[in-house]
mmCIF file of C-alpha atoms in Angstrom:
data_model
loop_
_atom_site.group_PDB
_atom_site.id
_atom_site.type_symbol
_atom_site.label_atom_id
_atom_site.label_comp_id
_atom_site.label_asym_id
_atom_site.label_seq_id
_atom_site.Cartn_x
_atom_site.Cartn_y
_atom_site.Cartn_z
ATOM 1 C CA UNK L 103 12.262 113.891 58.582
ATOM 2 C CA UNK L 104 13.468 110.234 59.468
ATOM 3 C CA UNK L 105 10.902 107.307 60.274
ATOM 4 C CA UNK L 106 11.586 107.733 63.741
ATOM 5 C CA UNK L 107 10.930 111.489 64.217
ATOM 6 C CA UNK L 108 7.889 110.964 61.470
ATOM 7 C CA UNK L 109 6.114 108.034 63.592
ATOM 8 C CA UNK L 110 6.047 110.363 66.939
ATOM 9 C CA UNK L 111 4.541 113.535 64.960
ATOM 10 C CA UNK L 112 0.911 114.425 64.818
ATOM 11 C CA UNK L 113 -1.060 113.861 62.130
ATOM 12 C CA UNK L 114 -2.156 117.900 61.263
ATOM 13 C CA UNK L 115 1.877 118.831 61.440
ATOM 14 C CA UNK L 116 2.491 116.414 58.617
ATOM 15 C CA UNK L 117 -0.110 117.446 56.034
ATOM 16 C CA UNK L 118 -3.176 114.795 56.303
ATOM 17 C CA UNK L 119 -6.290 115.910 55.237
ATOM 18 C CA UNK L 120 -9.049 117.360 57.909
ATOM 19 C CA UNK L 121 -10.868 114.499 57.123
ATOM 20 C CA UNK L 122 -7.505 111.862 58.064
ATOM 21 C CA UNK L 123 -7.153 113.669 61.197
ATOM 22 C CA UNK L 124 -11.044 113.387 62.128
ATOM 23 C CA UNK L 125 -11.217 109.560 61.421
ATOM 24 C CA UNK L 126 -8.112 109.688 63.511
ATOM 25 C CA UNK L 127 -8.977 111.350 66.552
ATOM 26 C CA UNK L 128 -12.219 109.009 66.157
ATOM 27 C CA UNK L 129 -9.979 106.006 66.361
ATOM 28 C CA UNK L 130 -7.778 107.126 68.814
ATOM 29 C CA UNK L 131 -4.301 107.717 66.997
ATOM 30 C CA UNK L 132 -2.772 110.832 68.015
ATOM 31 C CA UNK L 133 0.908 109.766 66.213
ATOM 32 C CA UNK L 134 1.797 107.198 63.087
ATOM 33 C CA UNK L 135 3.075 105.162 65.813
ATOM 34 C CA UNK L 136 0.045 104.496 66.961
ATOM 35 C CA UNK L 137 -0.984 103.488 64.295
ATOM 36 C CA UNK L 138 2.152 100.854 63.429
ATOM 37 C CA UNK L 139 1.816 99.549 67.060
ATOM 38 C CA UNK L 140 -0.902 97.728 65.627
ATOM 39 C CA UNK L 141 -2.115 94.427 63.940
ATOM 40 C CA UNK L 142 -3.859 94.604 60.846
ATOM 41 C CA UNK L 143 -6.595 93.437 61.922
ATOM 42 C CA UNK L 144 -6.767 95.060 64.628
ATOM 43 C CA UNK L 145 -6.322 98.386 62.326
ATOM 44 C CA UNK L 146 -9.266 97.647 60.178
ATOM 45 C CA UNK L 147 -11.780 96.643 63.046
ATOM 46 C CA UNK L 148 -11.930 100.168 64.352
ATOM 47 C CA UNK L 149 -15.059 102.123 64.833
ATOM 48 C CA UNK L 150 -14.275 104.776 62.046
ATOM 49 C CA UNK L 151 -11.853 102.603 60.230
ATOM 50 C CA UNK L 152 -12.555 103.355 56.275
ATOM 51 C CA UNK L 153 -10.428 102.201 53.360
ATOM 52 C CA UNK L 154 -10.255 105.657 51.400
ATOM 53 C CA UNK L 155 -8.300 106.805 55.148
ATOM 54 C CA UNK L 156 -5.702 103.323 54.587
ATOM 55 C CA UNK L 157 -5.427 104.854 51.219
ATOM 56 C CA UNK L 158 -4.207 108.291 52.216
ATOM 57 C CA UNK L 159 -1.998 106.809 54.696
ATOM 58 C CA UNK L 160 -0.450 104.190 52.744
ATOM 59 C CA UNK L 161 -0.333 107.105 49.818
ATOM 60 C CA UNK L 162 1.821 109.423 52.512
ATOM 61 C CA UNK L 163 3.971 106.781 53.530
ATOM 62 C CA UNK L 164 4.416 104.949 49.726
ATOM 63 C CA UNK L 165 5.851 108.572 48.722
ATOM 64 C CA UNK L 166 8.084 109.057 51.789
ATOM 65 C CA UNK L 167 9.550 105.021 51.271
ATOM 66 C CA UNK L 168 8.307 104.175 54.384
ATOM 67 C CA UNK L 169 5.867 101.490 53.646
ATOM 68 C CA UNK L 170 7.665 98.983 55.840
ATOM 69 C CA UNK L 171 6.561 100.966 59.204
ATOM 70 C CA UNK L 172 2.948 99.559 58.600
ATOM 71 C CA UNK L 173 4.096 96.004 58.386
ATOM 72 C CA UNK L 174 3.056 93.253 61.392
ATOM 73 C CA UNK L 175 5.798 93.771 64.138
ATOM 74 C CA UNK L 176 7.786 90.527 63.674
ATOM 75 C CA UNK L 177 6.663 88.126 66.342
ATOM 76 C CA UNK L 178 3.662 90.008 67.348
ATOM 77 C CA UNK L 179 1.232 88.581 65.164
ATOM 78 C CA UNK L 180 -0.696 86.090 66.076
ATOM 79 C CA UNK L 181 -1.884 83.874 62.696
#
């Protein structure tokens, strides 16, 4: 699975845990991309927002090299 295809795929269909997919559906991401549409800041300032769930998802996309898709959108980010 590319980055593309991977960033427009829910959650459940690419192995998260019950528990990433809860805090998820809490936040309101139904995709990664949802996700990487964001700021950090943003991110982490979200009612549900924990840092064991960045861990899993930084985990997932660490082994997958895809680290770069959580990175500030160049231009985007305001300070």
């Amino acid at each position: 699975m590319d980055g593309h295809e991977l960033k427009q795929t829910t959650f459940d269909l690419l192995g998260f845990s019950e528990d990433f997919c809860t805090r998820c559906n809490v936040m309101g991401f139904a995709v990664p991309d949802d996700i990487f549409l964001l700021e950090p800041r943003e991110l982490v300032s979200r009612e549900g927002f924990t840092y064991e769930w960045l861990v899993e998802l930084v985990t997932f996309l660490q082994e997958r090299q895809l680290l770069h898709l959580l990175q500030p959108i160049p231009g985007k980010s305001s300070g």
